[in-house]
PDB file of C-alpha atoms in Angstrom:
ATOM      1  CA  UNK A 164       4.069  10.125 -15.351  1.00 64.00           C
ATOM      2  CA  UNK A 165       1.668   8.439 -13.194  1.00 70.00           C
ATOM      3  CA  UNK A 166      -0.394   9.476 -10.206  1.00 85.00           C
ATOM      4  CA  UNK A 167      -3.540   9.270  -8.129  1.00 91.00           C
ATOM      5  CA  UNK A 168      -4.741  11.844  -6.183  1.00 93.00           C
ATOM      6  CA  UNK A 169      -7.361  11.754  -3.649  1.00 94.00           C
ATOM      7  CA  UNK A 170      -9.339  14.880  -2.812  1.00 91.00           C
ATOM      8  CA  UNK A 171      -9.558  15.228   1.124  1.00 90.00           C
ATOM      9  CA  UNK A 172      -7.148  13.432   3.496  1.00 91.00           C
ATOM     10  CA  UNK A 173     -10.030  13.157   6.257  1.00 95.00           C
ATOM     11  CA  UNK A 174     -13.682  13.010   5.801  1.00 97.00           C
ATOM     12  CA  UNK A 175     -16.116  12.383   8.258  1.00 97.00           C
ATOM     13  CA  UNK A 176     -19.331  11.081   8.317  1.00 97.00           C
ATOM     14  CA  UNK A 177     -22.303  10.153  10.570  1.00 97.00           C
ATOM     15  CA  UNK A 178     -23.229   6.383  11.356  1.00 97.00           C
ATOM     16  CA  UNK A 179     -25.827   5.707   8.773  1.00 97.00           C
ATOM     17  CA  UNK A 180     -24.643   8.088   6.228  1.00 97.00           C
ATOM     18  CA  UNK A 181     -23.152   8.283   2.486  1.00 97.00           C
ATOM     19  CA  UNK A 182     -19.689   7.860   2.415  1.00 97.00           C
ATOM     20  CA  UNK A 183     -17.992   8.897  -0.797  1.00 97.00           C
ATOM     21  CA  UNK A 184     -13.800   9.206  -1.105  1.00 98.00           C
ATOM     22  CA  UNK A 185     -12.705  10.590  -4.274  1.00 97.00           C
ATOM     23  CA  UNK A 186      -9.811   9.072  -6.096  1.00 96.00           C
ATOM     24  CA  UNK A 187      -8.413  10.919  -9.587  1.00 95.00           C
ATOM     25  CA  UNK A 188      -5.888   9.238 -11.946  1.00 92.00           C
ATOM     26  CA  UNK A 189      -2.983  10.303 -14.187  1.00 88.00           C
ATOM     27  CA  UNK A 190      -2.288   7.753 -16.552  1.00 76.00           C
ATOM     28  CA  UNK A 191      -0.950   7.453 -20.325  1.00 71.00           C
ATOM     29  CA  UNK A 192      -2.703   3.888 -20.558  1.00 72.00           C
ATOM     30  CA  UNK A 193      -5.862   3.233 -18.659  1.00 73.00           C
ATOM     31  CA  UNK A 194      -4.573   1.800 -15.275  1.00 81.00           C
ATOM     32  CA  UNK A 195      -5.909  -1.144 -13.200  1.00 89.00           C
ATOM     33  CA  UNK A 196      -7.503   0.964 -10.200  1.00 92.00           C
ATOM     34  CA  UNK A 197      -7.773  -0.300  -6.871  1.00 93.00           C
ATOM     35  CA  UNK A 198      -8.943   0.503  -3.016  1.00 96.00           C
ATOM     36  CA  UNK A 199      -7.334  -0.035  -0.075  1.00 94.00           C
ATOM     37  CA  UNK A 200      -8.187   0.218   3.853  1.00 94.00           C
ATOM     38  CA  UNK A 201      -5.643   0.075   6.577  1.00 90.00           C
ATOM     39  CA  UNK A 202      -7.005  -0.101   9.899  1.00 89.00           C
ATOM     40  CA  UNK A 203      -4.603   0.774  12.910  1.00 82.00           C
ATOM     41  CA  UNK A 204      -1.508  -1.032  13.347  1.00 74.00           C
ATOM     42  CA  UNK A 205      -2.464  -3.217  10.110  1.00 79.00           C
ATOM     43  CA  UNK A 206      -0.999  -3.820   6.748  1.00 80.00           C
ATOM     44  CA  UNK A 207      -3.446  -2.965   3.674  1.00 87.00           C
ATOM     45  CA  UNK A 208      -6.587  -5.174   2.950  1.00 89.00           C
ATOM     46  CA  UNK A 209      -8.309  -5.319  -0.853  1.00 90.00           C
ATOM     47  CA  UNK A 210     -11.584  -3.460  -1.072  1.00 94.00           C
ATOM     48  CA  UNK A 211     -12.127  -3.712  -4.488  1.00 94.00           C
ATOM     49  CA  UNK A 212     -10.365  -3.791  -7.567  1.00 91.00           C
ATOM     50  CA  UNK A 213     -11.009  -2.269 -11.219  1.00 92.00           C
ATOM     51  CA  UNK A 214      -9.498  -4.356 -14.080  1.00 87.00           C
ATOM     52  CA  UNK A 215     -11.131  -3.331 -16.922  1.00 78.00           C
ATOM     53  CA  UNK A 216     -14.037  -5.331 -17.072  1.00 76.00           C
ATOM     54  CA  UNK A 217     -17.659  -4.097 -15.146  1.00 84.00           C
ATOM     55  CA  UNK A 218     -16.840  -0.198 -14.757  1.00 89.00           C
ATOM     56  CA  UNK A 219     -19.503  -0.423 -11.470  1.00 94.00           C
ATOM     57  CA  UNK A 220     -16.941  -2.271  -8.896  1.00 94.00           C
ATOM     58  CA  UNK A 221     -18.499  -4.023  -5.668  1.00 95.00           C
ATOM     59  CA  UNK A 222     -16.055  -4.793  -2.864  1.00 94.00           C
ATOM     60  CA  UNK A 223     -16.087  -6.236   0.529  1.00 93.00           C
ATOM     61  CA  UNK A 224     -17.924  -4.425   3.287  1.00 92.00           C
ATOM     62  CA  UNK A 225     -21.035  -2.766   0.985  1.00 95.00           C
ATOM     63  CA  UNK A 226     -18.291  -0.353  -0.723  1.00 97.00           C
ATOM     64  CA  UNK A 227     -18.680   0.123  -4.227  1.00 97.00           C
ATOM     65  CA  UNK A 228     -16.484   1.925  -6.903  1.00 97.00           C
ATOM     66  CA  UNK A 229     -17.135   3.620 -10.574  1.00 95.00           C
ATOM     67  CA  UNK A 230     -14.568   3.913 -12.877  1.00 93.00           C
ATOM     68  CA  UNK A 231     -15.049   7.048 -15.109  1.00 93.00           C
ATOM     69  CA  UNK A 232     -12.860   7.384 -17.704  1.00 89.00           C
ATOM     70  CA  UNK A 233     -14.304  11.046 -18.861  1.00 90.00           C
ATOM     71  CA  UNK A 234     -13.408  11.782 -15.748  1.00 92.00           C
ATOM     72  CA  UNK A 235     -10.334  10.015 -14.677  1.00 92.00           C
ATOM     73  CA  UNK A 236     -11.961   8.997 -11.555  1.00 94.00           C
ATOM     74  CA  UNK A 237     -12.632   5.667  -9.519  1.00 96.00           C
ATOM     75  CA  UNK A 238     -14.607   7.337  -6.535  1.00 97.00           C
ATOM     76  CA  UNK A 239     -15.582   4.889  -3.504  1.00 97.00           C
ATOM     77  CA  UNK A 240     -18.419   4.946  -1.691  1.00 97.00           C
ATOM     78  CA  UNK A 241     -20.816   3.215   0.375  1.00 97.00           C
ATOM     79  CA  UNK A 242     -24.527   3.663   0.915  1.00 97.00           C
ATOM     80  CA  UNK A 243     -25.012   3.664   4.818  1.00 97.00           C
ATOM     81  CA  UNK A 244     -21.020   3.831   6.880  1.00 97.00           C
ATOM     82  CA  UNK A 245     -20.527   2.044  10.128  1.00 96.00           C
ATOM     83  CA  UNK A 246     -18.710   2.648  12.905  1.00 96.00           C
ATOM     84  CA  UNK A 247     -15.957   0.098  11.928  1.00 95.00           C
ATOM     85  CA  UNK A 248     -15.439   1.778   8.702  1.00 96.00           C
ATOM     86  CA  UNK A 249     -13.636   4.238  10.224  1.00 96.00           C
ATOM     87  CA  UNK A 250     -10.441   4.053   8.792  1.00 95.00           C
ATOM     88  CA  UNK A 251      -7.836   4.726   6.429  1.00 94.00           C
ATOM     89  CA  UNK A 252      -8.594   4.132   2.784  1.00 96.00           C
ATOM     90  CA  UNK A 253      -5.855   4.400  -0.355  1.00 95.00           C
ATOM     91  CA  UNK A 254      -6.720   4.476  -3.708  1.00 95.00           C
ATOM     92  CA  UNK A 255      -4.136   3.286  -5.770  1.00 92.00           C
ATOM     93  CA  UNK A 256      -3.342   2.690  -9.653  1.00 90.00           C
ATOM     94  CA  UNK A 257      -1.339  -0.307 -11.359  1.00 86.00           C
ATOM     95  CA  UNK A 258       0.637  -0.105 -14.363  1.00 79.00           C
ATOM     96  CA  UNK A 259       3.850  -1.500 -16.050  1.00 75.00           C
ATOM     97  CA  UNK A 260       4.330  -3.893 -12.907  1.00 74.00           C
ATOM     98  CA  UNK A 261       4.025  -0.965 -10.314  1.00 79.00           C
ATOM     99  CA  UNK A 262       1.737   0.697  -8.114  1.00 83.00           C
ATOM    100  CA  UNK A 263       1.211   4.006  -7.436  1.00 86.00           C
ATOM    101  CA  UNK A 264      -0.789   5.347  -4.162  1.00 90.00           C
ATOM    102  CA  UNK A 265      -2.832   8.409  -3.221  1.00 92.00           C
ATOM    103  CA  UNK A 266      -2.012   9.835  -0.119  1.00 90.00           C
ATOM    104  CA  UNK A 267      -5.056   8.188   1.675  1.00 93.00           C
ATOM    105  CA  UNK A 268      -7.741   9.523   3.548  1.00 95.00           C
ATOM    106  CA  UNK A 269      -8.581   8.710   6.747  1.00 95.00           C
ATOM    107  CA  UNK A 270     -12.558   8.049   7.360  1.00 97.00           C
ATOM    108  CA  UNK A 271     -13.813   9.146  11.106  1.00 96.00           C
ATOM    109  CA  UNK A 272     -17.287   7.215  11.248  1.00 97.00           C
ATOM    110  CA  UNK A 273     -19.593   9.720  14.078  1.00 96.00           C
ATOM    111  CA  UNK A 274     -21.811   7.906  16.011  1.00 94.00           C
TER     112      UNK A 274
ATOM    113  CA  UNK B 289      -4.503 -15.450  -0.501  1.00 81.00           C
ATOM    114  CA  UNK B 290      -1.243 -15.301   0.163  1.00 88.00           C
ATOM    115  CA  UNK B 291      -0.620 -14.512   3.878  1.00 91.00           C
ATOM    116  CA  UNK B 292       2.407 -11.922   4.154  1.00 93.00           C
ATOM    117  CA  UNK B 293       4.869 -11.839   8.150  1.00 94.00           C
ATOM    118  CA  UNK B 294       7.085  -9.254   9.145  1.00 96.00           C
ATOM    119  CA  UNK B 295       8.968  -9.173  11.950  1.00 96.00           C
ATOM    120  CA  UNK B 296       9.709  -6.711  13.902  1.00 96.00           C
ATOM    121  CA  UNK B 297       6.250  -5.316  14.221  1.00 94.00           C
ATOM    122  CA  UNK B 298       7.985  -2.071  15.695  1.00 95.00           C
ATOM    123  CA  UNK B 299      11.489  -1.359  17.228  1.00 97.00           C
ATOM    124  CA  UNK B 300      13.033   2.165  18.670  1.00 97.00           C
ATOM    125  CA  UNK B 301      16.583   2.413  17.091  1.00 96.00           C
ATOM    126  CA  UNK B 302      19.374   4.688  17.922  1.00 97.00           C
ATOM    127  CA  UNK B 303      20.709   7.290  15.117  1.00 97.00           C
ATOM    128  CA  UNK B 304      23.814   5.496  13.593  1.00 97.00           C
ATOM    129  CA  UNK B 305      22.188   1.817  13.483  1.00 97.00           C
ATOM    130  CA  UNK B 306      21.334  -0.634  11.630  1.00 97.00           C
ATOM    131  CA  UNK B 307      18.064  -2.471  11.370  1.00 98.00           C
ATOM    132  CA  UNK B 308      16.630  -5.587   9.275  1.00 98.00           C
ATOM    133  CA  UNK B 309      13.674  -6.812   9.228  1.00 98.00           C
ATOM    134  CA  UNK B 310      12.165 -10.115   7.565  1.00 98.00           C
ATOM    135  CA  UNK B 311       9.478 -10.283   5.643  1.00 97.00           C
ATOM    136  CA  UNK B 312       8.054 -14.034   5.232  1.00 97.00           C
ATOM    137  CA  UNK B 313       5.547 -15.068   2.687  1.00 96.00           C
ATOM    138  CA  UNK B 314       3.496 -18.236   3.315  1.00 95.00           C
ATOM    139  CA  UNK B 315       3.230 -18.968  -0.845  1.00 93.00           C
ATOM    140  CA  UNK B 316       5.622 -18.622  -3.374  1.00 94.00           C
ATOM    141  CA  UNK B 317       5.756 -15.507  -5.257  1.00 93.00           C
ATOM    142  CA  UNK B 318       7.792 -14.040  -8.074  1.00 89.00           C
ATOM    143  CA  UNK B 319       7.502 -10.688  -7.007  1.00 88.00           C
ATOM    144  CA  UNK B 320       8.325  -9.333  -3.604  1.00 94.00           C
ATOM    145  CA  UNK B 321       8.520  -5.047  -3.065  1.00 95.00           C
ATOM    146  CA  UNK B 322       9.067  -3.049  -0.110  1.00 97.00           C
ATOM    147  CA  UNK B 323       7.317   0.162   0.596  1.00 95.00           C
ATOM    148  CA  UNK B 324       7.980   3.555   2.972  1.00 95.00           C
ATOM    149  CA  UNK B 325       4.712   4.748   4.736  1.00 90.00           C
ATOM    150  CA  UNK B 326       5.854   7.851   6.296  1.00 88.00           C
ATOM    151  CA  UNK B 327       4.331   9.662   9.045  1.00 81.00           C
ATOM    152  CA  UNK B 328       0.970  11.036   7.376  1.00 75.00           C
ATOM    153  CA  UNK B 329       2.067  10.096   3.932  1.00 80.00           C
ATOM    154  CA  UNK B 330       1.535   7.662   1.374  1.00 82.00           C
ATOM    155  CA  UNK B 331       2.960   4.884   0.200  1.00 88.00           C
ATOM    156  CA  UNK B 332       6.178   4.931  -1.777  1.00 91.00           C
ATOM    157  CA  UNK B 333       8.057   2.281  -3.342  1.00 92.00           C
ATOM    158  CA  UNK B 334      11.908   1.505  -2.435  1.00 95.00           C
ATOM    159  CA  UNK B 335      12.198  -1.388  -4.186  1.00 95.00           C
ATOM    160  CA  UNK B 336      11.523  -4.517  -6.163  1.00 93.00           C
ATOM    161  CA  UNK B 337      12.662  -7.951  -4.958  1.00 93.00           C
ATOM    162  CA  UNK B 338      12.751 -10.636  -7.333  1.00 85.00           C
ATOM    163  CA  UNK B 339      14.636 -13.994  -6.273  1.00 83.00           C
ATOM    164  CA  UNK B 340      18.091 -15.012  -8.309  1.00 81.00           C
ATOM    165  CA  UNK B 341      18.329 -11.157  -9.004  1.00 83.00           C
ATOM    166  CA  UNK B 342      19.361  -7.649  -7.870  1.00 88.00           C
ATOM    167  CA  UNK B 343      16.525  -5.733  -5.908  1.00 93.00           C
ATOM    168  CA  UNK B 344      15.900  -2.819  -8.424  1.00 93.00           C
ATOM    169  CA  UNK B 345      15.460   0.455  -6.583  1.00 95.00           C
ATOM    170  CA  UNK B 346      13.024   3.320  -7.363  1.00 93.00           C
ATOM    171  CA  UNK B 347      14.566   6.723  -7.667  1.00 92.00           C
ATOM    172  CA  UNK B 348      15.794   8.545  -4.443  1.00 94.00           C
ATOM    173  CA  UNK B 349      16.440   4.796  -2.890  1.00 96.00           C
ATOM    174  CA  UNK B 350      19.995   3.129  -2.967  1.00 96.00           C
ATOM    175  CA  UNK B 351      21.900  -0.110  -2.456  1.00 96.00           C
ATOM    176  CA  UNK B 352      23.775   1.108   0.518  1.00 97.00           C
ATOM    177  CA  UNK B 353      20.970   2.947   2.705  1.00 97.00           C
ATOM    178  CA  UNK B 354      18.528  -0.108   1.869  1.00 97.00           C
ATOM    179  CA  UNK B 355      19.921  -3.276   1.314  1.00 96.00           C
ATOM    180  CA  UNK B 356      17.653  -6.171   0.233  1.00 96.00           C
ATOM    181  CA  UNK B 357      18.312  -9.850   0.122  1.00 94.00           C
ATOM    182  CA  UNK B 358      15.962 -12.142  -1.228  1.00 95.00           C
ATOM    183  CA  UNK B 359      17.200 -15.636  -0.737  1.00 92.00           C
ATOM    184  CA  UNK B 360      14.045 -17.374  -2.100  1.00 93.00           C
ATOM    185  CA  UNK B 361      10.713 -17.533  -3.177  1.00 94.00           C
ATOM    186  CA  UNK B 362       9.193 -16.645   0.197  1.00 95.00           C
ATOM    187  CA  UNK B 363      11.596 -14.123   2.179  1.00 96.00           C
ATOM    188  CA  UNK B 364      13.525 -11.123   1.992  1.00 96.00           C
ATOM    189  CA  UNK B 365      15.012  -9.019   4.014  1.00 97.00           C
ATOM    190  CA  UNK B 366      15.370  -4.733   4.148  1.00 97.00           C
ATOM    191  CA  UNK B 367      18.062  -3.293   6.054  1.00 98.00           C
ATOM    192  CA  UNK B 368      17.899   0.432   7.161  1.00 98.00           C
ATOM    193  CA  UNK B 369      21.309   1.259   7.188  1.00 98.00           C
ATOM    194  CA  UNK B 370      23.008   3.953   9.082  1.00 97.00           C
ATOM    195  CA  UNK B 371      19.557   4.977  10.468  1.00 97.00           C
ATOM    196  CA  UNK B 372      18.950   9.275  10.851  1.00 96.00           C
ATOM    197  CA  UNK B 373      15.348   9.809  12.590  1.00 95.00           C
ATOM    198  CA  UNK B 374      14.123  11.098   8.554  1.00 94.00           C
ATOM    199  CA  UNK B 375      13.976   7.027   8.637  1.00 96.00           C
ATOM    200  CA  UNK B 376      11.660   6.339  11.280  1.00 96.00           C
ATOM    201  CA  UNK B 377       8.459   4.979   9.558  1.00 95.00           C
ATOM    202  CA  UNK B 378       6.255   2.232   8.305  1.00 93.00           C
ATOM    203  CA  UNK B 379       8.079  -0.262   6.539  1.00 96.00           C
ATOM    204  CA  UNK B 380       5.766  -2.698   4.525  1.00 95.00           C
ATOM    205  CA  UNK B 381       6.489  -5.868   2.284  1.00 95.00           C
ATOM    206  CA  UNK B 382       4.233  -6.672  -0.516  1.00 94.00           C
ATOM    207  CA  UNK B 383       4.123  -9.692  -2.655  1.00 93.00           C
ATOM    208  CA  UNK B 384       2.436 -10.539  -6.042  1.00 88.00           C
ATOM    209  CA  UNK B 385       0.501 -13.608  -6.145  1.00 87.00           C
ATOM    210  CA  UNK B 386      -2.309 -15.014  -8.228  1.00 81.00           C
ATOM    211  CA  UNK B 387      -2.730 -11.324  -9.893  1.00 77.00           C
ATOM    212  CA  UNK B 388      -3.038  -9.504  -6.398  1.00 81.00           C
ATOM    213  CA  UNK B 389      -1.116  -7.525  -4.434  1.00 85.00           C
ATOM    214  CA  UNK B 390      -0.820  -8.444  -1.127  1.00 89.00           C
ATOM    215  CA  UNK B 391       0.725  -6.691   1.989  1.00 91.00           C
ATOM    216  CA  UNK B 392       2.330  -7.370   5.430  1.00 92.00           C
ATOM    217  CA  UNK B 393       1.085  -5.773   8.820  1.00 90.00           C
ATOM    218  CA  UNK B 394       4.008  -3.320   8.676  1.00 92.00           C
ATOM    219  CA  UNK B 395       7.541  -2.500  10.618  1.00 95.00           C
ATOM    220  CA  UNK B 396       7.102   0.703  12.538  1.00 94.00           C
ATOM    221  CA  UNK B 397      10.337   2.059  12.820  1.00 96.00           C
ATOM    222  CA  UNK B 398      11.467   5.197  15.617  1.00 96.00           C
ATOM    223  CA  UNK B 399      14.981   6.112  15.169  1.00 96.00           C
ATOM    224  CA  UNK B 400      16.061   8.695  17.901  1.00 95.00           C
TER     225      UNK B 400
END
């Protein structure tokens, strides 16, 4: 069976900071991995997508991923966050014509 | 890009009711899939919505509760059928196109 799992359902950061959200994967077959944000009272945007090409993923808005398959992982971070950052990101896997979602984690950007 | 409508945005149903909502796709896409965002939860998939075809539903998700119409290659409909307030929640559409999944703004549904 198939899953992602994302470690922390609310980080929060200072303006100016790291921000890192960690995204694991269960998967048979080495999935297509992808992030999502959702914003309030919007649908879900493309951050950045993992297809098995470039392991080191860039996305819109400075974020960045790494797909590790020792690790199972496809953590997302950005260097420096911003207040509009802040957020709900998904990490999500596809496979056999379906996604499959973490339960998200919502990013609260301090000033 | 494809650019993905739903209408209603929200609405505030009573228990026993019926609601559709439209999802409206400005491309043409194979693929169309609606998905259950509820409160403080993920996303989970009801169904699959391919055009000349039954919707095929994921498991815990049937026919009767969530009927789906998909008329052609840019619409579809969801009904939430005989609405309980376990039912009040996001309701997105999502369409495949060009290799990308795309998603609507959302239906945010409040059954009482």
């Amino acid at each position: 069976a198939q899953s992602v799992t994302q470690l922390g359902s609310h980080v929060s950061v200072s303006e100016g900071a790291l921000v890192l959200l960690r995204c694991n994967y269960s998967s048979s077959v080495p999935p297509y991995l992808f992030w999502y944000v959702q914003y309030p009272n919007q649908g879900l945007q493309l951050l950045l997508k993992y297809t098995s090409a470039a392991t080191l993923v860039k996305g819109i808005n400075g974020f960045e991923a790494e797909f590790k398959k020792s690790e199972t992982s496809f953590h997302l971070t950005k260097p420096s966050a911003h207040m509009s950052d802040a957020a709900e990101y998904f990490c999500a896997s596809y496979n056999f014509n379906k996604f499959y979602f973490g339960s998200g984690t919502k990013l609260n950007v301090k000033p | 890009s494809a650019v993905i409508s739903q209408k209603p945005s929200r609405d505030i149903c009573q228990r026993g009711t019926s609601l559709t909502i439209q999802c409206q796709v400005d491309s043409q896409v194979t693929m169309m899939f609606w998905y259950r965002q509820q409160p403080g939860q993920s996303l989970t998939l009801i169904a699959t919505a391919n055009q000349g075809s039954e919707a095929t539903y994921e498991s815990g998700f049937v026919i009767d509760k969530f009927p789906i119409s998909r008329p052609n290659l840019t619409f579809s409909t969801l009904t939430v059928s005989n609405m309980s307030p376990e039912d009040s929640s996001i309701y997105l559409c999502s369409a495949r196109y060009n290799n990308e999944q795309f998603f609507g703004p959302g239906t945010r549904l409040t059954v009482l």
